[in-house]
mmCIF file of C-alpha atoms in Angstrom:
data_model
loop_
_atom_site.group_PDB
_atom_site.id
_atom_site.type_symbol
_atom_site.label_atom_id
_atom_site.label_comp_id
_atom_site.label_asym_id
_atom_site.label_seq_id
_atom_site.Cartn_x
_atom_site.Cartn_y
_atom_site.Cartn_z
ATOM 1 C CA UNK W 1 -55.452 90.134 -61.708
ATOM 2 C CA UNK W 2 -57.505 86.676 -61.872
ATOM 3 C CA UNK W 3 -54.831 85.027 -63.037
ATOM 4 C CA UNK W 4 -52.539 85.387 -59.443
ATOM 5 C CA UNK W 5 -55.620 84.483 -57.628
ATOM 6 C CA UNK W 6 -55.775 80.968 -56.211
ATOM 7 C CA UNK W 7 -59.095 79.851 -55.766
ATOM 8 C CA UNK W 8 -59.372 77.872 -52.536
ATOM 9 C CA UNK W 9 -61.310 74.479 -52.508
ATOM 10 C CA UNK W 10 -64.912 75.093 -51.000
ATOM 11 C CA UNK W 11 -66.532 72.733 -47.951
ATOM 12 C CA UNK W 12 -68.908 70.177 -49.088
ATOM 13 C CA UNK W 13 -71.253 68.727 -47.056
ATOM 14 C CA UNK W 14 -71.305 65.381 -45.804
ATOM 15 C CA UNK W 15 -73.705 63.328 -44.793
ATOM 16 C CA UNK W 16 -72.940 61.071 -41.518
ATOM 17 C CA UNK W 17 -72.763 57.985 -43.135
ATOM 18 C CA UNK W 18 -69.884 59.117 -45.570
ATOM 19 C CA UNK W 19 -67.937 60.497 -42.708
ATOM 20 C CA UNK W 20 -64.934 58.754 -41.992
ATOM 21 C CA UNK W 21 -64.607 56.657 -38.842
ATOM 22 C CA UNK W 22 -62.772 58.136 -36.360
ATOM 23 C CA UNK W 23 -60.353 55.899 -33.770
ATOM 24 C CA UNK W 24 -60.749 56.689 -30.418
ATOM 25 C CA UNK W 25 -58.077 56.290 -27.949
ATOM 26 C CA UNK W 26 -54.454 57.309 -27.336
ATOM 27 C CA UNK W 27 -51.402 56.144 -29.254
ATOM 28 C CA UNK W 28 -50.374 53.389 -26.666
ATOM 29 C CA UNK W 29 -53.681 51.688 -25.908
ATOM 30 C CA UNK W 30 -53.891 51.759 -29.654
ATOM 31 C CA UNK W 31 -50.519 49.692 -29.524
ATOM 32 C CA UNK W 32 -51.562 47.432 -26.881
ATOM 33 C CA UNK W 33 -54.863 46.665 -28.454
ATOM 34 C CA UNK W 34 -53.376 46.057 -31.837
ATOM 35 C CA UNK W 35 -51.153 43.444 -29.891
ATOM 36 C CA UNK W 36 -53.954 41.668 -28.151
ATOM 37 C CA UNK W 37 -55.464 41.663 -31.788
ATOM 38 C CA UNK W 38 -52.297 39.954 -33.617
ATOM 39 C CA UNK W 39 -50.704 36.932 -32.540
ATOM 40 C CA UNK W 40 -47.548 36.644 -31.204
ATOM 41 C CA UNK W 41 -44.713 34.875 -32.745
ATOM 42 C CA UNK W 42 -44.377 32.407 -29.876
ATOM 43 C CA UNK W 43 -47.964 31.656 -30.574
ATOM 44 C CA UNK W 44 -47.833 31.324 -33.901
ATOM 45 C CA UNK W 45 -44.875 28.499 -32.734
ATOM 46 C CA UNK W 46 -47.512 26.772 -30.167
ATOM 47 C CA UNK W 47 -50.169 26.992 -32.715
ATOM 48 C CA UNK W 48 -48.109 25.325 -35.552
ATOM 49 C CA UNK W 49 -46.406 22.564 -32.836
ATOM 50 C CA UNK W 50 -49.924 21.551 -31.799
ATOM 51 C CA UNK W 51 -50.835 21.690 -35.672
ATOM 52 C CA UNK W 52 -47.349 19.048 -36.010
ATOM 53 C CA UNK W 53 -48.846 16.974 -33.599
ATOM 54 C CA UNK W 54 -52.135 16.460 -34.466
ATOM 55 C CA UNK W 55 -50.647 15.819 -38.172
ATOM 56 C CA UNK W 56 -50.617 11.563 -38.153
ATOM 57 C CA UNK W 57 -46.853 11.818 -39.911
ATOM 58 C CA UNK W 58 -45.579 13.979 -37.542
ATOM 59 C CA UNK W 59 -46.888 12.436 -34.125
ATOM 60 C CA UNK W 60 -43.957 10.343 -33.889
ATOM 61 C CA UNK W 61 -41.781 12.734 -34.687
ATOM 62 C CA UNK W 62 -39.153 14.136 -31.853
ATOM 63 C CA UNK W 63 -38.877 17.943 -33.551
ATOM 64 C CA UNK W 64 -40.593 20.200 -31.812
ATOM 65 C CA UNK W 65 -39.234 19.224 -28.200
ATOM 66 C CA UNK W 66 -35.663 20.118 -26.921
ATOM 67 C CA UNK W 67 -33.405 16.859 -26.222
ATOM 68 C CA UNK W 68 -32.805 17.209 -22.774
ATOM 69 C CA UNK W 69 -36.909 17.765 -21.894
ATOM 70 C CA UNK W 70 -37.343 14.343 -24.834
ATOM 71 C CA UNK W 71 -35.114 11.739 -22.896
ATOM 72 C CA UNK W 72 -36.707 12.636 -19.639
ATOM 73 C CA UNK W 73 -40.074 12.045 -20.773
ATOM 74 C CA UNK W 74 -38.884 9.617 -23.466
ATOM 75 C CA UNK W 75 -39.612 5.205 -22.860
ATOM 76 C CA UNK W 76 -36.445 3.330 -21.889
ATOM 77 C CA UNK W 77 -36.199 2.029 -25.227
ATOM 78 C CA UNK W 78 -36.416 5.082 -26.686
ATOM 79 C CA UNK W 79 -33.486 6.988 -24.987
ATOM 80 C CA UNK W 80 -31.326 3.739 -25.666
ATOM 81 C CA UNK W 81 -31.737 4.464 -29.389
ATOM 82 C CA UNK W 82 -31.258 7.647 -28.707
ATOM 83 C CA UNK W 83 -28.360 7.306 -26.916
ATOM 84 C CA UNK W 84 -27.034 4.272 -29.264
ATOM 85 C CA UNK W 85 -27.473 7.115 -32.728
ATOM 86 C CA UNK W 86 -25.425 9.377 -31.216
ATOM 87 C CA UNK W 87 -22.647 7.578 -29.928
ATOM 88 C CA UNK W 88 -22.561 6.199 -33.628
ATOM 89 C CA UNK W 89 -22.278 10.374 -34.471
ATOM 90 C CA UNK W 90 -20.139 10.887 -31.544
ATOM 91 C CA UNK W 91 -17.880 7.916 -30.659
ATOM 92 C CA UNK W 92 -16.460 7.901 -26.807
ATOM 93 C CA UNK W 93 -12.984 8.862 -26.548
ATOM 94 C CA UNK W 94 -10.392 5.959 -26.225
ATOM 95 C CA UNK W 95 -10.040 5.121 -22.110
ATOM 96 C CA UNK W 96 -6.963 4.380 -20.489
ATOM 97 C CA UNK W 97 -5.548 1.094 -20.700
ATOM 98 C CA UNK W 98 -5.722 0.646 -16.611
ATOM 99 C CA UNK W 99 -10.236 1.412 -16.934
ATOM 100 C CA UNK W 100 -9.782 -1.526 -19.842
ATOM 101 C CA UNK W 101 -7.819 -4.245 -17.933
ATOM 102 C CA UNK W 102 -10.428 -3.240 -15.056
ATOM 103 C CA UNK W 103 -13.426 -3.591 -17.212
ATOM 104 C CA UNK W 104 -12.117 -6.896 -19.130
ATOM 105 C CA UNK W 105 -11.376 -8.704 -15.746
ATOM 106 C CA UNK W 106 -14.571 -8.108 -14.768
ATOM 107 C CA UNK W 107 -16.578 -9.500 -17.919
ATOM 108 C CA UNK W 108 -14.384 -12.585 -17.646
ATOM 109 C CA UNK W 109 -13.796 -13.029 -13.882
ATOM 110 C CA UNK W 110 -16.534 -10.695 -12.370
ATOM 111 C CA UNK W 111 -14.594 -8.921 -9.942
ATOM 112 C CA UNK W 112 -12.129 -6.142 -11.348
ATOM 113 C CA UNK W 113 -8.277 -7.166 -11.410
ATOM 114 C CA UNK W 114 -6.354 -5.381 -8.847
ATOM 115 C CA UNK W 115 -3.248 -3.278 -10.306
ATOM 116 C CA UNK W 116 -0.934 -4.075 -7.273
ATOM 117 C CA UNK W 117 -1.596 -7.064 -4.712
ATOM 118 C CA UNK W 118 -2.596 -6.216 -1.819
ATOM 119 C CA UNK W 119 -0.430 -6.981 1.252
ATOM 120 C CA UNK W 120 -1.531 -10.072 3.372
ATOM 121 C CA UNK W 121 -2.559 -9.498 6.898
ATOM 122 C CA UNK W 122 -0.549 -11.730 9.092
ATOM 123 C CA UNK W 123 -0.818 -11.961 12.761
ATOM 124 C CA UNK W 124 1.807 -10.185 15.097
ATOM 125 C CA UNK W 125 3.912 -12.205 16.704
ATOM 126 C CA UNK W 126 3.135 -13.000 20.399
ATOM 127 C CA UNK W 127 5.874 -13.805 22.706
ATOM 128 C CA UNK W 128 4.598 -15.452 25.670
ATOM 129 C CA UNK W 129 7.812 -17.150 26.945
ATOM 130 C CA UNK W 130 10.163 -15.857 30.013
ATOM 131 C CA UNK W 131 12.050 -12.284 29.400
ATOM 132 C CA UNK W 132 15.247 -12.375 32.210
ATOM 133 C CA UNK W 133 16.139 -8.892 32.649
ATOM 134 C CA UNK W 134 19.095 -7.473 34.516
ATOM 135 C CA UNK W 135 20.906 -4.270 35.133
ATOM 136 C CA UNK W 136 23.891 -4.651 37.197
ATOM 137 C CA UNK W 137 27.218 -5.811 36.851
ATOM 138 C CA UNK W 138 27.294 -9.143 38.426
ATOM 139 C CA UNK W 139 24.010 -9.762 37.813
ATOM 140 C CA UNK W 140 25.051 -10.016 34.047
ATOM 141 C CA UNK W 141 27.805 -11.840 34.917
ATOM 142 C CA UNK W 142 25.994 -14.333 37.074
ATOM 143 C CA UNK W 143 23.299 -14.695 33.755
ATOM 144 C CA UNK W 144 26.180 -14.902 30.619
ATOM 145 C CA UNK W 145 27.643 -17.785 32.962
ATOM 146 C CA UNK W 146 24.510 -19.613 33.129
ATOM 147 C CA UNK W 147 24.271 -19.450 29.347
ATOM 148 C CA UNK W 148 27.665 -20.459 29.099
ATOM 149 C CA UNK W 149 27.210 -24.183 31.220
ATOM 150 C CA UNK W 150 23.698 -24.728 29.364
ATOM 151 C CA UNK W 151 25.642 -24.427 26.011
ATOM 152 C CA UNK W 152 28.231 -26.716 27.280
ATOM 153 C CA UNK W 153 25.817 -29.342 28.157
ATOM 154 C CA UNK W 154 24.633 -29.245 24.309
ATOM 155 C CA UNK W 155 27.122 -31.987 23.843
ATOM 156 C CA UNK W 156 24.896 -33.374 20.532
ATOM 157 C CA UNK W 157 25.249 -30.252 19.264
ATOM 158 C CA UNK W 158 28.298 -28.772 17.237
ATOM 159 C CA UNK W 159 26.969 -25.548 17.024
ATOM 160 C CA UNK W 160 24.796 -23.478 19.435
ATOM 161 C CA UNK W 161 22.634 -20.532 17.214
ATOM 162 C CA UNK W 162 22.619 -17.641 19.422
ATOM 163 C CA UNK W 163 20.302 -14.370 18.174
ATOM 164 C CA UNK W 164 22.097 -11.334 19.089
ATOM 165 C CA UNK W 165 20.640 -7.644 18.477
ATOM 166 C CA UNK W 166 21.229 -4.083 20.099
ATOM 167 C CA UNK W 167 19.585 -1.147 21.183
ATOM 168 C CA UNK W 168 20.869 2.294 21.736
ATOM 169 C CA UNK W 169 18.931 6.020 22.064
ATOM 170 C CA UNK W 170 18.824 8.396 19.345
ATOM 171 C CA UNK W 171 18.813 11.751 18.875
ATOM 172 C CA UNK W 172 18.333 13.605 15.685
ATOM 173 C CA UNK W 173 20.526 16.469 17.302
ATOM 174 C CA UNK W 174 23.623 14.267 18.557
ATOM 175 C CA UNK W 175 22.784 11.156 16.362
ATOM 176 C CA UNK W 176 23.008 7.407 18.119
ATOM 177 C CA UNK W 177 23.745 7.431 21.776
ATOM 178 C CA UNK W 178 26.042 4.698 23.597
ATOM 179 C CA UNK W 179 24.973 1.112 23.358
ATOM 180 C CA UNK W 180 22.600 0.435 26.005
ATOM 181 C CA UNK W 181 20.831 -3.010 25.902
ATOM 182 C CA UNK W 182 22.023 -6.378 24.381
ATOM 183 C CA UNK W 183 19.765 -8.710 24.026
ATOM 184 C CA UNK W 184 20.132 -12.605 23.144
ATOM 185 C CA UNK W 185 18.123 -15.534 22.478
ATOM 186 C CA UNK W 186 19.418 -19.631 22.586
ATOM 187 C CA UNK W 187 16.104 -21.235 23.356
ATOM 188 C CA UNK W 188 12.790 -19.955 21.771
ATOM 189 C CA UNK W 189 11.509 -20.449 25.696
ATOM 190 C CA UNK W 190 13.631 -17.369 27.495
ATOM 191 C CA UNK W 191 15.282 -14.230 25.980
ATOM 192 C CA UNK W 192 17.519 -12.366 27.778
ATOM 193 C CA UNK W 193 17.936 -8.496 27.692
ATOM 194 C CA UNK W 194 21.142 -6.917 29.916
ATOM 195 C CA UNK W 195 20.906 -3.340 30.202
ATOM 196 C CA UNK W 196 24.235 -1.452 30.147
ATOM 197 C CA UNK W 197 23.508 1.918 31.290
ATOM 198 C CA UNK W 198 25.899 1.529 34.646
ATOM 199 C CA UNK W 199 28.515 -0.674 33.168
ATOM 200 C CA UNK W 200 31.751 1.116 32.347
ATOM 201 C CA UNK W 201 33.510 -1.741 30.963
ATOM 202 C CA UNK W 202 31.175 -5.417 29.924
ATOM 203 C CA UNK W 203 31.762 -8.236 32.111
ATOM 204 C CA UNK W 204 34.195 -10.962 31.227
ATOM 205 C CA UNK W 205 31.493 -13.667 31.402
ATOM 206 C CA UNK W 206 29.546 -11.697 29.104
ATOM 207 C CA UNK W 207 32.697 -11.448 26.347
ATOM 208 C CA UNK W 208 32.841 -14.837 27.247
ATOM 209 C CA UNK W 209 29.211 -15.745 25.749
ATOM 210 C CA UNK W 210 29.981 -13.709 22.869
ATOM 211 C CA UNK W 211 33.575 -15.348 21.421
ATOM 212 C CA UNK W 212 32.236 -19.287 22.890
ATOM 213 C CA UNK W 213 33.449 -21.621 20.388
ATOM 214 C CA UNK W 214 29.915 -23.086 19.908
ATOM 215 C CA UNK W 215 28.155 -20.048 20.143
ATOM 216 C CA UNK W 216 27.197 -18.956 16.170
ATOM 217 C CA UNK W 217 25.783 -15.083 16.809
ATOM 218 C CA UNK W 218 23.004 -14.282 13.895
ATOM 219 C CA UNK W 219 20.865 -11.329 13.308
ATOM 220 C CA UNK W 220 20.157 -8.833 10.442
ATOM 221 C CA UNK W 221 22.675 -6.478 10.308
ATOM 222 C CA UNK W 222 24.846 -7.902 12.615
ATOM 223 C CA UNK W 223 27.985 -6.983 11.701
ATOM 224 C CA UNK W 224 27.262 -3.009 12.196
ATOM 225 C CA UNK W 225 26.080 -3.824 16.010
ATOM 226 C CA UNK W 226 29.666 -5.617 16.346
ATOM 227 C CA UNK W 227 31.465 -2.678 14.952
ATOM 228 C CA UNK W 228 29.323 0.086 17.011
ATOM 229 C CA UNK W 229 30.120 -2.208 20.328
ATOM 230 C CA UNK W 230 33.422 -2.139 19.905
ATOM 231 C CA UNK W 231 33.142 1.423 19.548
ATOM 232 C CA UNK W 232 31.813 1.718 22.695
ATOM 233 C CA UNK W 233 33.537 -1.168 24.514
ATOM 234 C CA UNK W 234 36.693 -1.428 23.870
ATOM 235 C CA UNK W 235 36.761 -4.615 25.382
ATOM 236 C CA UNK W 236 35.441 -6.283 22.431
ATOM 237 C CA UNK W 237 36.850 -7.186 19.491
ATOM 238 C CA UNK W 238 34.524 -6.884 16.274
ATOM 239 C CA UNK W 239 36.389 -8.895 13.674
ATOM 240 C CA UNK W 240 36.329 -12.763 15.571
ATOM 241 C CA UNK W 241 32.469 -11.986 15.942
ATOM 242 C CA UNK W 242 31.902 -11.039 12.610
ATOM 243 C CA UNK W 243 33.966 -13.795 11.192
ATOM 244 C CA UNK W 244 31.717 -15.857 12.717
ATOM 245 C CA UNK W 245 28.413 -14.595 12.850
ATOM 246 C CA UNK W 246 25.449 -15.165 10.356
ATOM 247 C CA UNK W 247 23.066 -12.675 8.508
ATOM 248 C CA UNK W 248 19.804 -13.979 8.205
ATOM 249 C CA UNK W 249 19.253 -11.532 5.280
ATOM 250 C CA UNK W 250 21.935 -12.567 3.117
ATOM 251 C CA UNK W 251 21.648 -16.356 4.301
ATOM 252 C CA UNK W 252 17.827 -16.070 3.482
ATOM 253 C CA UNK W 253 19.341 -14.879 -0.281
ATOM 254 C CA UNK W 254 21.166 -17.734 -0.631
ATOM 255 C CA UNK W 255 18.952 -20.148 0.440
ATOM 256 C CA UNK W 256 16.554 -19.267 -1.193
ATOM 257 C CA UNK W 257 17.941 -17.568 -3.998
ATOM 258 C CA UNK W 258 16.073 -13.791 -3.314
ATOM 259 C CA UNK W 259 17.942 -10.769 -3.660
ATOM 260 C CA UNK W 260 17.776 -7.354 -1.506
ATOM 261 C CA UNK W 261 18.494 -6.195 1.380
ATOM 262 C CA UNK W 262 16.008 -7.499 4.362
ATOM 263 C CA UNK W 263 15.079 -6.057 7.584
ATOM 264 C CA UNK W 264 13.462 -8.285 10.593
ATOM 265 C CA UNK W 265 10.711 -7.643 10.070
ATOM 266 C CA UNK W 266 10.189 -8.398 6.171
ATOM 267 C CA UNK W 267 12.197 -11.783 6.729
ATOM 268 C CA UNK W 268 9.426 -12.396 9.815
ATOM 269 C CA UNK W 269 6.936 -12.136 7.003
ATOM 270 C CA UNK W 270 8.672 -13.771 4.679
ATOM 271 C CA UNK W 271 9.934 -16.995 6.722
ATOM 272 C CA UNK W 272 7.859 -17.071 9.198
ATOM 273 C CA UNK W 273 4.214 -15.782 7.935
ATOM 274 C CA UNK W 274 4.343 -13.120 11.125
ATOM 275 C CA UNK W 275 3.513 -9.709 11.645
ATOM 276 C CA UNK W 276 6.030 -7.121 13.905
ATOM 277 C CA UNK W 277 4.620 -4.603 16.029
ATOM 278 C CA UNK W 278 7.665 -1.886 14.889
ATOM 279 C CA UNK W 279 5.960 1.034 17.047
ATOM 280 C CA UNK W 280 8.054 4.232 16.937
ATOM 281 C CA UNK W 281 7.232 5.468 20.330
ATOM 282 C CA UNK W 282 9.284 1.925 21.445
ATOM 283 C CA UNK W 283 11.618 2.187 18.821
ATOM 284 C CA UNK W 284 13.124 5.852 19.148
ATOM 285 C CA UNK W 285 12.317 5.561 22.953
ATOM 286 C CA UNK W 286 15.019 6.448 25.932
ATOM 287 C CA UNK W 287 16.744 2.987 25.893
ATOM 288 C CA UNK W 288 19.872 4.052 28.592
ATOM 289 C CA UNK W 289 16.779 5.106 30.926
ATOM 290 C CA UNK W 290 16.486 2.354 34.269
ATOM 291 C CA UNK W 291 14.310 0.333 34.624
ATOM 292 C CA UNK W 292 12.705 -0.258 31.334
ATOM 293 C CA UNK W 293 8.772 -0.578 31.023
ATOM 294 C CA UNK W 294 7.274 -3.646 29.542
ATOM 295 C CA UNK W 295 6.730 -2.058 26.162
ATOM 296 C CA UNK W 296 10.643 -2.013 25.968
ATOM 297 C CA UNK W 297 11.151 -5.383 27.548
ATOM 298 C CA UNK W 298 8.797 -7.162 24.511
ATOM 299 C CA UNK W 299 9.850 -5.352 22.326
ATOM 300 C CA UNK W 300 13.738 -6.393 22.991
ATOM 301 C CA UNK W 301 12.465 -10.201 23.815
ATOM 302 C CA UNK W 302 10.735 -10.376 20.418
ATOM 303 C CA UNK W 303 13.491 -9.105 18.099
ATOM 304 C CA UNK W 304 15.595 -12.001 19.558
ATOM 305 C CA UNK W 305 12.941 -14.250 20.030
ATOM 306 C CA UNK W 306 11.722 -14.034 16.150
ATOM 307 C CA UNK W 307 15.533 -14.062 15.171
ATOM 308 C CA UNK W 308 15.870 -17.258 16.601
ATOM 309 C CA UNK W 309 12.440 -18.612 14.782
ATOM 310 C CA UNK W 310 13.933 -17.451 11.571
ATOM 311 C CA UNK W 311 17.251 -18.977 11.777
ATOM 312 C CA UNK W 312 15.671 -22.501 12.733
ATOM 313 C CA UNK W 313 13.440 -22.263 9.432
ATOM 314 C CA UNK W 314 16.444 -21.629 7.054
ATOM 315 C CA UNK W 315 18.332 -23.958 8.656
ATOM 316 C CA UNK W 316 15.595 -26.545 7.934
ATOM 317 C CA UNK W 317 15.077 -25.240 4.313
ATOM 318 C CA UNK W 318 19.168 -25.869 3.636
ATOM 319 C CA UNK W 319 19.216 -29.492 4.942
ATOM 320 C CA UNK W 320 15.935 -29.688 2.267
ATOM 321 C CA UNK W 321 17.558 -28.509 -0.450
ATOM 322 C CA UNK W 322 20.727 -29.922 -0.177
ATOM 323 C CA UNK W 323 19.250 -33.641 -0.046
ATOM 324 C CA UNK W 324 17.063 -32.630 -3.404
ATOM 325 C CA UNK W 325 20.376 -31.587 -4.814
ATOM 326 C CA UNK W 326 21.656 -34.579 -4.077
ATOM 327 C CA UNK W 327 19.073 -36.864 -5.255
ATOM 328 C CA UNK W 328 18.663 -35.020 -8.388
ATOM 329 C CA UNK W 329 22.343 -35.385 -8.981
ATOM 330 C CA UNK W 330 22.072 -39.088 -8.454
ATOM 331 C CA UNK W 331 19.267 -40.033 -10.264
ATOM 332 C CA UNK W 332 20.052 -37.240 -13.726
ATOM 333 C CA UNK W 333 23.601 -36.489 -13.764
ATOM 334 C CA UNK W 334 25.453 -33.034 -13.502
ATOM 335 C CA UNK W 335 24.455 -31.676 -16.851
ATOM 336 C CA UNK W 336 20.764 -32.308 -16.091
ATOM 337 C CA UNK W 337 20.639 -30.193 -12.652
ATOM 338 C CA UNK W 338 22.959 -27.660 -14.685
ATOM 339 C CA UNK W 339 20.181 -27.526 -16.838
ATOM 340 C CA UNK W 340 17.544 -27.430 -14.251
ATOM 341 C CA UNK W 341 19.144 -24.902 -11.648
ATOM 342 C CA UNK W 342 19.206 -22.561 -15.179
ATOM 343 C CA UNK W 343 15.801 -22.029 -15.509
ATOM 344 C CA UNK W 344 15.406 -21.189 -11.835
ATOM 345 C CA UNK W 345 14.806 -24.602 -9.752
ATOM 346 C CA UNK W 346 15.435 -23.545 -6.414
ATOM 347 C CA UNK W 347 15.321 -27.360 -5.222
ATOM 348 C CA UNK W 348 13.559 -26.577 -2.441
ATOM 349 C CA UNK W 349 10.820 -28.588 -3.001
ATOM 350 C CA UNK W 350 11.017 -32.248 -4.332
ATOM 351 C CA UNK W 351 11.365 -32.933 -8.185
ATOM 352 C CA UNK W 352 9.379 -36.170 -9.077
ATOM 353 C CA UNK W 353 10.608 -35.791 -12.897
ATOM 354 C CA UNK W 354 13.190 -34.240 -15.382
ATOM 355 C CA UNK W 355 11.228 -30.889 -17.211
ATOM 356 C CA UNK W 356 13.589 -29.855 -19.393
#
């Protein structure tokens, strides 16, 4: 029987001071004390940057900061090394050719190079002469034969320049209306503008003006406003008029050697430095309405008026440069202006010597 009896272990007493300590407290205060007791990992990181720091090698040293919060409190010199090592890591990406020109011009010149010119302001054109304007039939009449006996007195002159141009209403549901104001220029002093709203058929005095011998119409585009008032008039033939009328556009090409098609108003900045005032609201405005306001009237009196301007300066440039043609013939020989007139001598200024 002893043997399958287990003897149990028997209580010994124990003095106080070998009783173990006990720990007083609950689970979670025991956690939050044992945190307050230990150090953190972040300050274990403070305690071993302030550690770097104080370390003479490591004072220096741009570890232990990020690099954004370092170049803000970084010197100037500083961030330019800074900045200078890592572009060397990093090169910039290749810029467009357009930000190098820019840049280059200005190093060299000091102001950036512009990639298109920019367009010269010119000053409009200010007509301040006399603008005769007339709506009936025999008032017309009585104006084209005044025009007529002032050309005839031009007895020094073999050939009258007359600027012709047209206006008409337009509509982008029916298109171009009937032709409803001529207006011409002989003398850059008056312009006249004859409305042709009541007229049914153009007075003979005014055909009359058109097909005078001495009378040589110009204009841009001219040849379209002969065939459109034929159109409209029968009483006027187109091809006499355009046999004998000049563009300005394609006379300004030869003379002096552009190409293109021109409109008035380019060639008024081209030939004579001006500016047009080309509103719409005049442009596309009722032209067979009576009477017409002075926006209407100017604008009619300066299409003419500049025309005329225009045709006096290329005539002027022609005479020019057929004299230097001449003298250059005389004084080099054929071949020599051959040569010349190849590599683009427009001869309308004077040649003092042979490049060639």
């Amino acid at each position: 029987m002893d043997k399958y009896l287990i003897k149990m272990p028997t209580k010994t007493n124990l003095n106080e001071d070998q009783k173990p300590a006990t720990i007083k407290g609950t689970p979670k205060s025991l956690d939050k004390q044992k945190d307050k007791n230990t150090p953190t990992e972040k300050q274990k990181e403070e305690v071993d940057y302030v550690e770097k720091e104080n370390t003479p090698k490591l004072r220096n040293a741009q570890i232990a900061k990020p690099a954004s919060k370092r170049r803000n409190q970084d010197t100037p010199t500083e961030v330019k090394d800074i900045k200078n090592e890592e572009d060397g890591e990093n090169p910039p990406k290749r810029r467009s050719a357009r930000l190098t020109r820019s840049t280059r011009s200005m190093t060299e010149e000091g102001t950036p190079s512009p990639e298109k010119e920019k367009p010269e302001k010119l000053p409009f054109i200010k007509y301040k002469g006399a603008i005769k304007y007339y709506t009936e039939n025999h008032d017309i009449a009585a104006s084209a034969d005044d025009v007529i006996q002032w050309i005839d007195k031009q007895s020094t002159l073999d050939v009258v320049p007359m600027a012709f141009d047209m206006e008409w209403p337009f509509s982008f549901q029916t298109g171009p209306g009937k032709s409803s104001v001529i207006q011409v220029c002989v003398d850059e002093r008056c312009c006249y503008v004859y409305q042709l709203s009541k007229l049914k058929k153009l007075p003979a005095a005014l055909v009359a003006l058109l097909n005078h011998p001495k009378v040589r119409l110009h204009g841009v585009n001219i040849k379209a406003d002969f065939r459109k008032l034929q159109r409209d008039f029968p009483e006027i033939v187109a091809d006499p008029l355009i046999e004998k009328c000049v563009d300005l556009g394609v006379w300004c090409n030869e003379i002096c050697e552009t190409g293109g098609r021109w409109s008035l108003e380019r060639l008024a900045n081209f030939i004579a430095k001006k500016a047009m005032d080309k509103s719409k609201k005049v442009r596309m405005s009722k032209w067979h309405v009576i009477p017409l306001d002075e926006n209407q009237l100017m604008y009619a009196a300066i299409d003419v008026y500049i025309g005329q301007v225009i045709y006096r300066d290329l005539e002027q440039r022609e005479k020019v440069k057929l004299q230097n043609e001449a003298n250059f013939r005389e004084q080099n020989g054929d071949a020599a202006f051959k040569a010349v007139k190849a590599l683009g001598e427009t001869f309308l200024d004077k040649i003092t010597e042979v490049t060639i």
